[in-house]
C-alpha positions as YAML, in Angstrom:
chain: A
units: angstrom
residues:
- id: 1
  name: PRO
  ca: [-14.75, 15.22, 10.04]
- id: 2
  name: GLY
  ca: [-11.39, 16.38, 8.79]
- id: 3
  name: MET
  ca: [-10.63, 13.11, 7.03]
- id: 4
  name: SER
  ca: [-11.49, 12.10, 3.48]
- id: 5
  name: GLY
  ca: [-12.43, 8.58, 2.49]
- id: 6
  name: TRP
  ca: [-8.93, 8.13, 1.08]
- id: 7
  name: ASP
  ca: [-7.42, 9.33, 4.37]
- id: 8
  name: PHE
  ca: [-9.61, 6.85, 6.22]
- id: 9
  name: LEU
  ca: [-8.48, 3.98, 4.00]
- id: 10
  name: ASP
  ca: [-4.82, 4.91, 4.49]
- id: 11
  name: GLN
  ca: [-5.29, 4.86, 8.27]
- id: 12
  name: TYR
  ca: [-7.42, 1.70, 8.16]
- id: 13
  name: ARG
  ca: [-4.61, -0.13, 6.37]
- id: 14
  name: ASN
  ca: [-2.42, 0.40, 9.44]
- id: 15
  name: LEU
  ca: [-4.80, -1.34, 11.85]
- id: 16
  name: PRO
  ca: [-3.85, -4.80, 13.12]
- id: 17
  name: PRO
  ca: [-5.37, -7.63, 11.04]
- id: 18
  name: GLU
  ca: [-7.39, -8.97, 13.99]
- id: 19
  name: ILE
  ca: [-9.32, -5.70, 14.18]
- id: 20
  name: LYS
  ca: [-10.17, -5.82, 10.46]
- id: 21
  name: THR
  ca: [-11.28, -9.46, 10.40]
- id: 22
  name: GLY
  ca: [-14.79, -9.85, 9.07]
- id: 23
  name: THR
  ca: [-15.07, -6.22, 7.96]
- id: 24
  name: ARG
  ca: [-16.11, -5.24, 4.47]
- id: 25
  name: ILE
  ca: [-15.78, -1.71, 3.13]
- id: 26
  name: PHE
  ca: [-18.13, -0.48, 0.44]
- id: 27
  name: MET
  ca: [-17.01, 2.86, -0.90]
- id: 28
  name: LEU
  ca: [-20.03, 5.06, -1.60]
- id: 29
  name: SER
  ca: [-19.15, 7.99, -3.85]
- id: 30
  name: SER
  ca: [-20.72, 10.45, -6.23]
- id: 31
  name: SER
  ca: [-17.58, 10.35, -8.37]
- id: 32
  name: LEU
  ca: [-17.87, 8.74, -11.78]
- id: 33
  name: TYR
  ca: [-14.22, 9.46, -12.58]
- id: 34
  name: LYS
  ca: [-12.31, 6.42, -13.77]
- id: 35
  name: ASP
  ca: [-9.28, 7.59, -11.76]
- id: 36
  name: ASP
  ca: [-11.29, 7.38, -8.51]
- id: 37
  name: ILE
  ca: [-12.74, 3.98, -9.39]
- id: 38
  name: ASP
  ca: [-9.27, 2.70, -10.32]
- id: 39
  name: LYS
  ca: [-7.76, 4.18, -7.15]
- id: 40
  name: SER
  ca: [-10.35, 2.39, -5.01]
- id: 41
  name: SER
  ca: [-9.38, -0.93, -6.61]
- id: 42
  name: GLN
  ca: [-5.82, -0.40, -5.37]
- id: 43
  name: TYR
  ca: [-7.12, -0.84, -1.82]
- id: 44
  name: LYS
  ca: [-7.62, -4.53, -1.16]
- id: 45
  name: GLU
  ca: [-9.73, -3.43, 1.81]
- id: 46
  name: VAL
  ca: [-12.43, -1.98, -0.49]
- id: 47
  name: THR
  ca: [-14.94, -4.68, -1.34]
- id: 48
  name: GLU
  ca: [-16.80, -2.62, -3.90]
- id: 49
  name: TYR
  ca: [-17.08, 0.93, -5.24]
- id: 50
  name: VAL
  ca: [-20.72, 2.03, -5.26]
- id: 51
  name: ILE
  ca: [-21.86, 5.16, -7.07]
- id: 52
  name: LYS
  ca: [-24.47, 7.46, -5.53]
- id: 53
  name: PRO
  ca: [-27.36, 7.69, -5.32]
- id: 54
  name: LEU
  ca: [-27.64, 4.48, -3.36]
- id: 55
  name: SER
  ca: [-30.75, 2.60, -4.37]
- id: 56
  name: ILE
  ca: [-32.66, -0.27, -2.84]
- id: 57
  name: GLU
  ca: [-31.68, -2.35, -5.88]
- id: 58
  name: ALA
  ca: [-27.98, -1.63, -5.29]
- id: 59
  name: LEU
  ca: [-28.31, -2.61, -1.63]
- id: 60
  name: ARG
  ca: [-30.07, -5.83, -2.59]
- id: 61
  name: GLU
  ca: [-27.32, -6.63, -5.08]
- id: 62
  name: ILE
  ca: [-24.65, -6.04, -2.42]
- id: 63
  name: GLU
  ca: [-26.56, -8.26, -0.01]
- id: 64
  name: ARG
  ca: [-26.91, -10.99, -2.65]
- id: 65
  name: LYS
  ca: [-23.23, -10.88, -3.62]
- id: 66
  name: TYR
  ca: [-21.60, -10.56, -0.22]
- id: 67
  name: PHE
  ca: [-23.97, -11.68, 2.50]
...
């Protein structure tokens, strides 16, 4: 509460590397705006931008690609 996803990412960037090791961030958003998708790609911490609604197929694809 009180923090957007962008705010979270800005704060997350400041964490020590040892805390972030092994963590993957999947950004789940209802935004289809190219500006938001492009902005997410500027964060190396974001593994993938996923557009809502989240489906079983999307989860399976994430699992296949990253786990």
